[in-house]
Coordinates of C-alpha atoms and ligand atoms in Angstrom, one line a residue:
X1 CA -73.3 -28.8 37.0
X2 CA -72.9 -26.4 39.8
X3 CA -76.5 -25.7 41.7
X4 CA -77.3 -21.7 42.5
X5 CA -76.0 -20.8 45.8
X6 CA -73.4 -23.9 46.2
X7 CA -71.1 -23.6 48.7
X8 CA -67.3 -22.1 46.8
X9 CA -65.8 -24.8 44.9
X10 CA -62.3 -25.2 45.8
X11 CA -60.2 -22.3 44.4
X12 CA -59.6 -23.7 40.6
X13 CA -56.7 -21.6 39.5
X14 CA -58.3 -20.7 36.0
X15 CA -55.1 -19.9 34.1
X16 CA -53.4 -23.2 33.2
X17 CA -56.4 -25.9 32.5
X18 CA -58.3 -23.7 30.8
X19 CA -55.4 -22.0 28.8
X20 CA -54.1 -25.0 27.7
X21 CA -57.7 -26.2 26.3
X22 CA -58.5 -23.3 24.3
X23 CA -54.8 -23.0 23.0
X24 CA -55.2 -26.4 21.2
X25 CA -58.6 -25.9 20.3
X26 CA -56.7 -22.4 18.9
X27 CA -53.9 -25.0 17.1
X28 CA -56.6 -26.1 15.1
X29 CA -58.4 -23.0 14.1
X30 CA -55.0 -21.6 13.3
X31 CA -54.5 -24.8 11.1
X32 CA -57.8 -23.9 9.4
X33 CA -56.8 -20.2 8.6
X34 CA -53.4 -21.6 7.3
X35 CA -55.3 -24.2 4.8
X36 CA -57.1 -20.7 3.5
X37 CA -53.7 -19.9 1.6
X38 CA -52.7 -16.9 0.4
X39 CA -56.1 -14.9 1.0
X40 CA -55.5 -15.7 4.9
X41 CA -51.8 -13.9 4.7
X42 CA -53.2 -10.4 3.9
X43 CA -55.4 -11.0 6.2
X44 CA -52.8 -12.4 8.7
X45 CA -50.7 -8.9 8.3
X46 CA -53.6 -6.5 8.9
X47 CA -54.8 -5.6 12.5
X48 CA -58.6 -5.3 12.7
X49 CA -60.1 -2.5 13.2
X50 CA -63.0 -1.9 16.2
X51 CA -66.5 -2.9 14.8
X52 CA -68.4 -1.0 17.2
X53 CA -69.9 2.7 16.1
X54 CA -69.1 3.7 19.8
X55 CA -72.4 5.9 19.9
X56 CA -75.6 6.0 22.3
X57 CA -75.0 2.9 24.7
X58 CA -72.3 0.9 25.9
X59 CA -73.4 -1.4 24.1
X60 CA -72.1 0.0 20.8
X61 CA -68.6 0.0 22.6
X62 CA -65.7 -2.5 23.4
X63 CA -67.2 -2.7 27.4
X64 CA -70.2 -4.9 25.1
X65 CA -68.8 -8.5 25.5
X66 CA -72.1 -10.4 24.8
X67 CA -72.1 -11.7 21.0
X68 CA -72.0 -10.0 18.1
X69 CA -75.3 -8.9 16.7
X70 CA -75.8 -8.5 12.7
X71 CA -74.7 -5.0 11.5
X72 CA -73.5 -4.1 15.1
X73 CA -70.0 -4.6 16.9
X74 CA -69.0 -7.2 19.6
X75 CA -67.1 -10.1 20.2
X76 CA -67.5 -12.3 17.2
X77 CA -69.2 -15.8 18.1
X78 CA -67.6 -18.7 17.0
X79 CA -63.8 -17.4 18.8
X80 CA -65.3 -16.2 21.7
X81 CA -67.6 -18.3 22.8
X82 CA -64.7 -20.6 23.8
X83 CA -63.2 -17.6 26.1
X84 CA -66.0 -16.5 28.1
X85 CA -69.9 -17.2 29.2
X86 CA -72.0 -14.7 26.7
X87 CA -74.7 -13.3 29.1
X88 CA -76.8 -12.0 26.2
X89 CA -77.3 -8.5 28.7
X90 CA -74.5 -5.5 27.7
X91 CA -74.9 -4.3 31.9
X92 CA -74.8 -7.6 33.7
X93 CA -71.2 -8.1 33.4
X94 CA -71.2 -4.7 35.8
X95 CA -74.0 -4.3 37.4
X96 CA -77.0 -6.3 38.7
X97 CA -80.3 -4.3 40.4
X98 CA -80.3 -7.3 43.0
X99 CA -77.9 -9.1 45.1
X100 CA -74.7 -7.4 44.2
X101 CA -71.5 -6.8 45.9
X102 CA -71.4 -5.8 49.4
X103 CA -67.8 -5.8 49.8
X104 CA -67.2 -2.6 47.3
X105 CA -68.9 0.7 47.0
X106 CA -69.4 0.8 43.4
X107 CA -72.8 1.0 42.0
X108 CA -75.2 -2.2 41.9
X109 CA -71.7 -4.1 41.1
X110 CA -72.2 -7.3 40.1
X111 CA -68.5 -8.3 39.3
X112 CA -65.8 -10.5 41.7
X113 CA -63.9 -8.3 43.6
X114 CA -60.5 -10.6 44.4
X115 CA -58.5 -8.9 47.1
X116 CA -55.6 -8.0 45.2
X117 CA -52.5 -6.6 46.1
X118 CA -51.1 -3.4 43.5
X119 CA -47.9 -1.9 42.6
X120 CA -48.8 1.6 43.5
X121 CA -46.8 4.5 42.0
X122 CA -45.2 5.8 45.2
X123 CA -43.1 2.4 44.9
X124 CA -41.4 4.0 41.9
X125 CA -39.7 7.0 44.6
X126 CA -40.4 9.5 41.9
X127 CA -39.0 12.9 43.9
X128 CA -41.9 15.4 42.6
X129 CA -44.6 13.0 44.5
X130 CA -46.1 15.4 47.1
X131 CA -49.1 13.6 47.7
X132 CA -50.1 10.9 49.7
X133 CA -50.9 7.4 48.0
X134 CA -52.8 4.8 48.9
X135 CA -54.2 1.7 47.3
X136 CA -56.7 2.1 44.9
X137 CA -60.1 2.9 46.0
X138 CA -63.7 1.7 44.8
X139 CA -63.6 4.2 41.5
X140 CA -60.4 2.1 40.3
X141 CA -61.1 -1.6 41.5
X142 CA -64.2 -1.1 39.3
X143 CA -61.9 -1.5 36.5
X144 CA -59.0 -3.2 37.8
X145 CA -61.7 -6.1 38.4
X146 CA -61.1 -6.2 34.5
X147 CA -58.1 -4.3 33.2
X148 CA -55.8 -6.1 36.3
X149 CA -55.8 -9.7 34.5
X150 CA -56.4 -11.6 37.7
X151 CA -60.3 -11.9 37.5
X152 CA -62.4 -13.2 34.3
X153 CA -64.1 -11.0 32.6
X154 CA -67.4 -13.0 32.7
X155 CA -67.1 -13.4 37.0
X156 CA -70.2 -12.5 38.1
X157 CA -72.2 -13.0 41.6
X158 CA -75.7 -12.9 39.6
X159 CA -75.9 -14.2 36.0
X160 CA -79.5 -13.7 34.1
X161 CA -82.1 -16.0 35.1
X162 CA -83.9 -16.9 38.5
X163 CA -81.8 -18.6 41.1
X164 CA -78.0 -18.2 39.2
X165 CA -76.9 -16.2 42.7
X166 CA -73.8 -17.2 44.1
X167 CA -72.8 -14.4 46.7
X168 CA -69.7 -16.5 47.3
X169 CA -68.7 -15.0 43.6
X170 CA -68.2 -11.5 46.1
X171 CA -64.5 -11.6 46.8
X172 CA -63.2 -14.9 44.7
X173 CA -64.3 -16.9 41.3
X174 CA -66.1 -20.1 41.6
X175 CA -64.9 -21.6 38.2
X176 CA -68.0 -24.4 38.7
X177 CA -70.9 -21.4 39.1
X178 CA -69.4 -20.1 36.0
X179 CA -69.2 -22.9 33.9
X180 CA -73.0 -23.7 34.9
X181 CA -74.4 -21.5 32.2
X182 CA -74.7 -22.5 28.9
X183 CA -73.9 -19.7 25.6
X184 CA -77.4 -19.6 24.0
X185 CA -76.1 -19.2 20.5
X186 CA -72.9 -21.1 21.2
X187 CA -71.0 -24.1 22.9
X188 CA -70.9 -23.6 26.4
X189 CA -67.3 -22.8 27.8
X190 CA -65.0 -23.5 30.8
X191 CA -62.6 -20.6 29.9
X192 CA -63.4 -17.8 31.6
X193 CA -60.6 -15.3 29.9
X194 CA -58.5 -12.5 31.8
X195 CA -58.0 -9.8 29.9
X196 CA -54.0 -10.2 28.8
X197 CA -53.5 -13.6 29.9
X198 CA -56.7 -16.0 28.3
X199 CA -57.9 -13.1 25.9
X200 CA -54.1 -12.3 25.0
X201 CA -54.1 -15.5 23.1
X202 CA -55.6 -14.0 20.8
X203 CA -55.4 -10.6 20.8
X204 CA -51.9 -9.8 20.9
X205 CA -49.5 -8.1 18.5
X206 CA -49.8 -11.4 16.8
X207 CA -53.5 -11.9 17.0
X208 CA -54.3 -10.5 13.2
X209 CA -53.2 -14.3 12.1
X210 CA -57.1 -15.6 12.9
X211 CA -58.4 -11.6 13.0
X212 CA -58.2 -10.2 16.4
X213 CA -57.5 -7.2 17.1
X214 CA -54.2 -6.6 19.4
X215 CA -55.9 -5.5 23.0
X216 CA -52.1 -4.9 24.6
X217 CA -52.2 -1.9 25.8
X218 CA -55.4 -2.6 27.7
X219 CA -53.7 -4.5 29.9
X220 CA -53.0 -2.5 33.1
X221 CA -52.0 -5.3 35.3
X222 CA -51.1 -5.3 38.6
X223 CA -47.8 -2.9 38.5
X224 CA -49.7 0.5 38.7
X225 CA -45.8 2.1 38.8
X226 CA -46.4 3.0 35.0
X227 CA -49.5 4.5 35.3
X228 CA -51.0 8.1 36.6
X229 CA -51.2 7.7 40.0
X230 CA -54.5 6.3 41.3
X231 CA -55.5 6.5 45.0
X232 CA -53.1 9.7 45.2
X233 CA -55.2 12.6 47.2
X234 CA -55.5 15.6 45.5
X235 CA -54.3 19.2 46.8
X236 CA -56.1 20.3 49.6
X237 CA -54.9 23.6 48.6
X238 CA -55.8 23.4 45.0
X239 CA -56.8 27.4 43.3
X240 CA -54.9 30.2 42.4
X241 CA -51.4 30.3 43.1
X242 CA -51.5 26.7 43.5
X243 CA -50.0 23.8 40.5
X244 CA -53.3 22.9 40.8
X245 CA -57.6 23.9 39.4
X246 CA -60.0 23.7 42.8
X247 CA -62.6 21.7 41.3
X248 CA -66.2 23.9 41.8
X249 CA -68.6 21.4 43.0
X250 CA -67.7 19.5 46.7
X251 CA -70.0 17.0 47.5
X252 CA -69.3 14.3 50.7
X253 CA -67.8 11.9 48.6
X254 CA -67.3 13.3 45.4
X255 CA -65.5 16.5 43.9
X256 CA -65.7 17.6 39.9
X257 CA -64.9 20.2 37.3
X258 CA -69.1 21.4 36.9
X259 CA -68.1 23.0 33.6
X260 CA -71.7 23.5 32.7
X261 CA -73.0 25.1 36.3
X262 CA -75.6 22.6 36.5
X263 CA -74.5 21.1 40.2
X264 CA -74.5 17.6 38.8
X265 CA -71.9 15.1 38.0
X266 CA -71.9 14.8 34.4
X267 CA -69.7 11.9 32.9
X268 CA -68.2 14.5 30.7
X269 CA -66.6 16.3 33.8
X270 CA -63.4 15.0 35.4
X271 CA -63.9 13.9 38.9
X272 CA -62.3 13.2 43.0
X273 CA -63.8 10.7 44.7
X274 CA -63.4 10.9 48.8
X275 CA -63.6 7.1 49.9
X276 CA -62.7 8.3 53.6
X277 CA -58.9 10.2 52.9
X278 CA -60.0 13.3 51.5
X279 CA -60.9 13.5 47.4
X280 CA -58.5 11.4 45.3
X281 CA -57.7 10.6 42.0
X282 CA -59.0 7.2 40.4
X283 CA -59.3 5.4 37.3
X284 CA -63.0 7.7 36.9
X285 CA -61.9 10.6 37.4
X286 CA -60.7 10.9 33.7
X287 CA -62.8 8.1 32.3
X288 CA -66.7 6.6 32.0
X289 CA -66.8 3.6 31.3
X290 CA -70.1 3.8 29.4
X291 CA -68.7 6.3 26.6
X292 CA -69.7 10.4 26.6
X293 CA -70.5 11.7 23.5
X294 CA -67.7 13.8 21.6
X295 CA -70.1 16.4 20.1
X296 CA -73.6 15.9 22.3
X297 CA -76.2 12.9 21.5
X298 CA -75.7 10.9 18.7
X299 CA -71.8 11.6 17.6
X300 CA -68.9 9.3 18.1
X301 CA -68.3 8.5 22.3
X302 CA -64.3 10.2 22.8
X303 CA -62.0 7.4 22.4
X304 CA -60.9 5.2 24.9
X305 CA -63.7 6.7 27.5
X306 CA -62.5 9.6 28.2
X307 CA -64.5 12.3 30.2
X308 CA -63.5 14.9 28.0
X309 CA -61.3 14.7 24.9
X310 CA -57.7 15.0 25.5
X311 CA -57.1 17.2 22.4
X312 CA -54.6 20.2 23.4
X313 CA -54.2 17.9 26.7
X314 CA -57.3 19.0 28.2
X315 CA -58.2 16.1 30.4
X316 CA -54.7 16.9 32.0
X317 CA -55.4 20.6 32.4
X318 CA -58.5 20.2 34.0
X319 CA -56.7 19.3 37.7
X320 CA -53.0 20.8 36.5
X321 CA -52.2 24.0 35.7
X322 CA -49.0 23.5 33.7
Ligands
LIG401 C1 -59.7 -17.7 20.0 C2 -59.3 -16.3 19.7 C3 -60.0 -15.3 20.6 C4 -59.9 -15.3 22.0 C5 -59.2 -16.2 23.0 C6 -60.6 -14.0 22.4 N1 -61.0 -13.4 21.3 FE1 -62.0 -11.6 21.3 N2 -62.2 -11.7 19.3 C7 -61.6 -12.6 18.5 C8 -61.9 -12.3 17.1 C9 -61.4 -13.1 15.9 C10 -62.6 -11.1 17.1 C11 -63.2 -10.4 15.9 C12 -62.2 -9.4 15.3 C13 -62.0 -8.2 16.2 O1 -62.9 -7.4 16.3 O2 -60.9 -8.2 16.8 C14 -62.8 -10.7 18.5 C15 -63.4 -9.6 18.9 C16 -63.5 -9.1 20.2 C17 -64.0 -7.9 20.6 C18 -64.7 -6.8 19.7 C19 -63.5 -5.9 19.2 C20 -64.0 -4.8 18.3 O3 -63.8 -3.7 18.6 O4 -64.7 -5.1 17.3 C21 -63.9 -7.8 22.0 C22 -64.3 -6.6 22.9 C23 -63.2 -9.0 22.4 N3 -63.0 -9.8 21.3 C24 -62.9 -9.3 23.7 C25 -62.3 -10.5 24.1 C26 -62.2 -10.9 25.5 C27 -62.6 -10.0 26.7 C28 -61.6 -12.1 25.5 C29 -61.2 -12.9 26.7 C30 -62.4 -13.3 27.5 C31 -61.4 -12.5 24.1 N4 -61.9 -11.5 23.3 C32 -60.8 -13.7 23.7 C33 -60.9 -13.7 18.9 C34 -60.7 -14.1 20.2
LIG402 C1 -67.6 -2.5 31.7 C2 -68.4 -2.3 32.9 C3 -69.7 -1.6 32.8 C4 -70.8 -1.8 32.0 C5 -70.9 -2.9 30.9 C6 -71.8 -0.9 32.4 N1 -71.4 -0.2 33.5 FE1 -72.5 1.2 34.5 N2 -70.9 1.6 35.6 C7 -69.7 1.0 35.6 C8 -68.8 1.6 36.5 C9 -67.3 1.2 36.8 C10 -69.5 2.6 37.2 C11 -69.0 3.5 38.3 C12 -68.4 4.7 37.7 C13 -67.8 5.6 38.8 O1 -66.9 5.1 39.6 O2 -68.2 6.8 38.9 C14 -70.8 2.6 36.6 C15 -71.9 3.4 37.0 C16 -73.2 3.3 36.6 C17 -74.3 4.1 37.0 C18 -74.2 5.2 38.1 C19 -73.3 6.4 37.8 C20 -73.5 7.0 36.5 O3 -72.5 7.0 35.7 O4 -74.7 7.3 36.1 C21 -75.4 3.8 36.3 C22 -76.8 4.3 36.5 C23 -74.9 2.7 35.4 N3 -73.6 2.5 35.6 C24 -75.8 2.1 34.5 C25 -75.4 1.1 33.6 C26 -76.3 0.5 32.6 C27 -77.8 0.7 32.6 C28 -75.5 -0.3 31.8 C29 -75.9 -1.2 30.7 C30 -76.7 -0.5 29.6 C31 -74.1 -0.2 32.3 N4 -74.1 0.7 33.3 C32 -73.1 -0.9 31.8 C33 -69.3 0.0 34.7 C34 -70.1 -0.5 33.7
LIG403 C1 -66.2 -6.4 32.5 C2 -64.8 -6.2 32.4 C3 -64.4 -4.7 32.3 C4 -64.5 -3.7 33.2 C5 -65.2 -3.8 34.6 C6 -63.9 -2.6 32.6 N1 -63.4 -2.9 31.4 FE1 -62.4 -1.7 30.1 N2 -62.4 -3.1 28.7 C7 -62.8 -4.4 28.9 C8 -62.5 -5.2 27.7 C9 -62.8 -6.7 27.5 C10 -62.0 -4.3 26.7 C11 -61.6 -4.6 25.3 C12 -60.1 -4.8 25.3 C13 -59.6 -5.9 26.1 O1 -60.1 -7.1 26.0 O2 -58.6 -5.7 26.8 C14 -61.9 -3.0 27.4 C15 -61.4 -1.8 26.8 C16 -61.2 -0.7 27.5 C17 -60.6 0.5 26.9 C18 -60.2 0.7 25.5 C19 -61.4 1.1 24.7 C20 -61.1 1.4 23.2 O3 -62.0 1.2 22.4 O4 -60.0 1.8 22.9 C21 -60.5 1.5 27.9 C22 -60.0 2.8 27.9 C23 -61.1 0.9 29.1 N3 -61.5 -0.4 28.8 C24 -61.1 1.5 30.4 C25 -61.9 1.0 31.5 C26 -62.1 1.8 32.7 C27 -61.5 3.1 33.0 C28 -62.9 1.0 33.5 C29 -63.5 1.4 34.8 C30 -64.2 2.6 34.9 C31 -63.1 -0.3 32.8 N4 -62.5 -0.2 31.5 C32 -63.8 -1.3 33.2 C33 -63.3 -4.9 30.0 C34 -63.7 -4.2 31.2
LIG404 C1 -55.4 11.3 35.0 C2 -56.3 10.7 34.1 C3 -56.4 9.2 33.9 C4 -56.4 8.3 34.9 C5 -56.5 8.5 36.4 C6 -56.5 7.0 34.3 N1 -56.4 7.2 32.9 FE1 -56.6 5.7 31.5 N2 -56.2 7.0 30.1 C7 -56.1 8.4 30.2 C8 -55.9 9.0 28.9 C9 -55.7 10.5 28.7 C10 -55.9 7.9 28.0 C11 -55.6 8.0 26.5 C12 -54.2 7.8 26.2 C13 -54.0 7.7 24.7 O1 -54.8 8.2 23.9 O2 -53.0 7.1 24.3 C14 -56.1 6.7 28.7 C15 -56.1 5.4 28.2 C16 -56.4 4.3 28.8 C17 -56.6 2.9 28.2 C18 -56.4 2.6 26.8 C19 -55.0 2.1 26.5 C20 -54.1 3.3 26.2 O3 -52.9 3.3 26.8 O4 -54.4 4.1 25.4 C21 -57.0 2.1 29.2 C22 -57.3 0.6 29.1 C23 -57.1 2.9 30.5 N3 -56.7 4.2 30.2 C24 -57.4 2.3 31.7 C25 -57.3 3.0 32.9 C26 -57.4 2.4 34.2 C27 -57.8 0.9 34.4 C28 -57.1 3.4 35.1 C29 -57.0 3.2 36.6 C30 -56.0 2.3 37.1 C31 -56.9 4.6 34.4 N4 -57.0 4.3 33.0 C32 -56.6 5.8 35.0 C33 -56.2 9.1 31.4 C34 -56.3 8.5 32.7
LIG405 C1 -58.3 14.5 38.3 C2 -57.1 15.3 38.5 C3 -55.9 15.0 37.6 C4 -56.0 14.9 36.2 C5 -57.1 14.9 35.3 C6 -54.6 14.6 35.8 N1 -53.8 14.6 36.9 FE1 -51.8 14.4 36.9 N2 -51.8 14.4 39.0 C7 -52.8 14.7 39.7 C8 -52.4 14.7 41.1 C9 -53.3 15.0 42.3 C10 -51.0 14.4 41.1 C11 -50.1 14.3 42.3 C12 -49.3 15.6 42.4 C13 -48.3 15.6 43.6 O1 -48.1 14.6 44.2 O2 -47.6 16.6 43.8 C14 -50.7 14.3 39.7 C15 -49.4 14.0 39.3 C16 -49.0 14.0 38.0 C17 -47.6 14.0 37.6 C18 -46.4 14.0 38.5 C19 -45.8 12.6 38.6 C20 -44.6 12.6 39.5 O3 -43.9 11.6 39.5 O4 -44.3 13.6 40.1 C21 -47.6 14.1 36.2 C22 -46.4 14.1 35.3 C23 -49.0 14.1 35.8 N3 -49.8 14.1 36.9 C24 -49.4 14.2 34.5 C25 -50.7 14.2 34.1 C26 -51.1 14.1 32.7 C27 -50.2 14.0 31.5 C28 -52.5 14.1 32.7 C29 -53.4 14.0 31.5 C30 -53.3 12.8 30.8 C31 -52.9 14.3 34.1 N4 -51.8 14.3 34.9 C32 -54.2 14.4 34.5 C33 -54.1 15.0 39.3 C34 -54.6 14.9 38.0

């Protein structure tokens, strides 16, 4: 068992080992659902809707990964307890309030940050581009420490519990500091699943055979080519006459749509951030990762985390006037 603070194993590439152990553990299981006969088909054909009520917390949203708890959402125990350590804490797989990452300026981040080099859209020489690019800043790798498949989604520098730091965890994940904590309702795992590579082998188009849903188009990778551009600097000369809204509020390092006039930052206003080359777009701009509420406290978060709800395309005309 790894000790707190050890020294960084050896780089342990955690696809193939670990794949190929939880896809025959997965042979088996599948075996099992087969024996279940012709209940398991229908079953088999169906995708599964989300269990979550996406309302009040992250935790009642697909960013919970600890277990599932009785009449509440989340992954479901005996499958995914195979895949990834279950911390028991909805925040910890993002945040920690001591000893997180110095290497990113994210808040109290707690997750690996793997240098990791992106696809970024001005590789696709689309002509209408006018704005610079650059690689994704802090407001992006956030997610892409999740959403780009390279890093588990249980890499941590700081798991629960006195003395389970491993700053080495920073920039690259120590498979051995991982594999030190043990599920408390389940077996303990040494598959620490990427989102579209470990998690894929389940949920995937074909995933309804043993009831997971199919998470493929969460899977943003590494070729950014195909997605709004990130990291791209917005108009400097953004307002009237221009293709683009001047967002009211400018702060140092962050810019946003204050539709209520309050001069805060809401999470239900889209948002620049300015991580040194002027205010740019990023993955947060149009989404908060913790849900905002579609109709005030209490109602259904907007789906898939959007700032604002993107009915009548407003999320796109907040920054374009089109
Ligand atoms: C061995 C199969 C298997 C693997 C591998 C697996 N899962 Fe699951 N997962 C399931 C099943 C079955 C469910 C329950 C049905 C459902 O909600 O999709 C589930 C549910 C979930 C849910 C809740 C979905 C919802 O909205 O109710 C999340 C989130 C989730 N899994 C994330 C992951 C992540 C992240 C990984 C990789 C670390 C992963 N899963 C790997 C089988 C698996
Ligand atoms: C899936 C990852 C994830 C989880 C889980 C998560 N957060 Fe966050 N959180 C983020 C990211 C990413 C940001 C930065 C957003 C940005 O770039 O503006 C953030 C920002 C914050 C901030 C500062 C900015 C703000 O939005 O207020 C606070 C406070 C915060 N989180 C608290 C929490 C708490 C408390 C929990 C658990 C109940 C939690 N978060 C769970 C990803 C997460
Ligand atoms: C701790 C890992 C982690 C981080 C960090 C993270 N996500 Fe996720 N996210 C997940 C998992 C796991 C799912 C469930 C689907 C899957 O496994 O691909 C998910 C699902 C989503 C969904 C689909 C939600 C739905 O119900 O339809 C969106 C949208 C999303 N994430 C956006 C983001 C954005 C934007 C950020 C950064 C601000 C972010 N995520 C950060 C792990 C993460
Ligand atoms: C300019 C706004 C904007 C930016 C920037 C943005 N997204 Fe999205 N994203 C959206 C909208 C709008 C949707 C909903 C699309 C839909 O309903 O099909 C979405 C959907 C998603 C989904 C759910 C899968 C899907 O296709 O519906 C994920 C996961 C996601 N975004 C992650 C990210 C990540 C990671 C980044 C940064 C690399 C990012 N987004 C940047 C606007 C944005
Ligand atoms: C936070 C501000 C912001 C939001 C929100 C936003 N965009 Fe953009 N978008 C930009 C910027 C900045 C550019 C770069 C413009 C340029 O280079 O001339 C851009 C570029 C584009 C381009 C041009 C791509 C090309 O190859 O020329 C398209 C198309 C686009 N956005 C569509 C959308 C759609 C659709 C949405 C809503 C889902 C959206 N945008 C939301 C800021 C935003």
């Amino acid at each position: 068992m790894a000790t707190d603070n050890a020294p960084a194993a050896p780089a342990c590439p955690a696809g193939q080992g670990a794949a190929r152990k939880l896809r025959q553990w997965l042979l088996v299981a599948c075996a099992a659902v087969a024996g279940l006969g012709a209940a398991a088909e229908a079953w088999a054909q169906a995708d599964v809707p989300s269990l979550f009520t996406n309302r009040g917390t992250v935790g009642n949203t697909r960013h919970n990964l600890t277990q599932r708890q009785s009449g509440g959402g989340g992954p479901e125990g005996t499958f995914m307890d195979r895949t990834r350590n279950d911390y028991n804490e909805v925040c910890v797989y993002c945040h920690t309030p001591h000893g997180s990452n110095r290497t990113t300026a994210a808040p109290l981040w707690n997750r690996t940050m793997a240098p990791t080099a992106y696809q970024t859209y001005d590789l696709l020489g689309s002509p209408s581009i006018t704005q610079p690019i650059s690689p994704p800043g802090a407001a992006s790798l956030t997610c892409l420490s999740c959403h780009d498949g390279q890093t588990a989604v249980d890499s941590i520098i700081n798991m629960p519990g006195a003395g389970r730091y491993n700053p080495a965890q920073e920039t690259a994940q120590n498979n051995a500091f991982l594999d030190s904590w043990t599920n408390p309702r389940g077996p303990a795992t040494t598959s620490h699943g990427r989102i579209g590579q470990e998690c894929s082998i389940c949920h995937a188009p074909s995933g309804g055979a043993i009831g997971a849903t199919d998470f493929s188009a969460f899977v943003i990778g590494t070729d950014l080519r195909n997605d709004h551009p990130v990291g791209i600097r917005f108009p400097a000369d953004a307002g009237a006459g221009s293709d683009f809204k001047d967002p009211p509020r400018k702060e140092a390092r962050l810019a946003y749509f204050d539709t209520n006039g309050n001069a805060r930052a809401d999470a239900g206003e889209i948002r620049l951030y300015n991580s040194g080359e002027g205010y740019e777009v990023e993955c947060a701009s149009c989404h908060d990762p913790h849900g905002v509420p579609s109709a005030g406290p209490g109602s259904v978060f907007l789906p898939t985390f959007l700032r604002v709800s993107n009915a009548g395309s407003a999320v796109c005309q907040s920054c374009h006037t089109k």
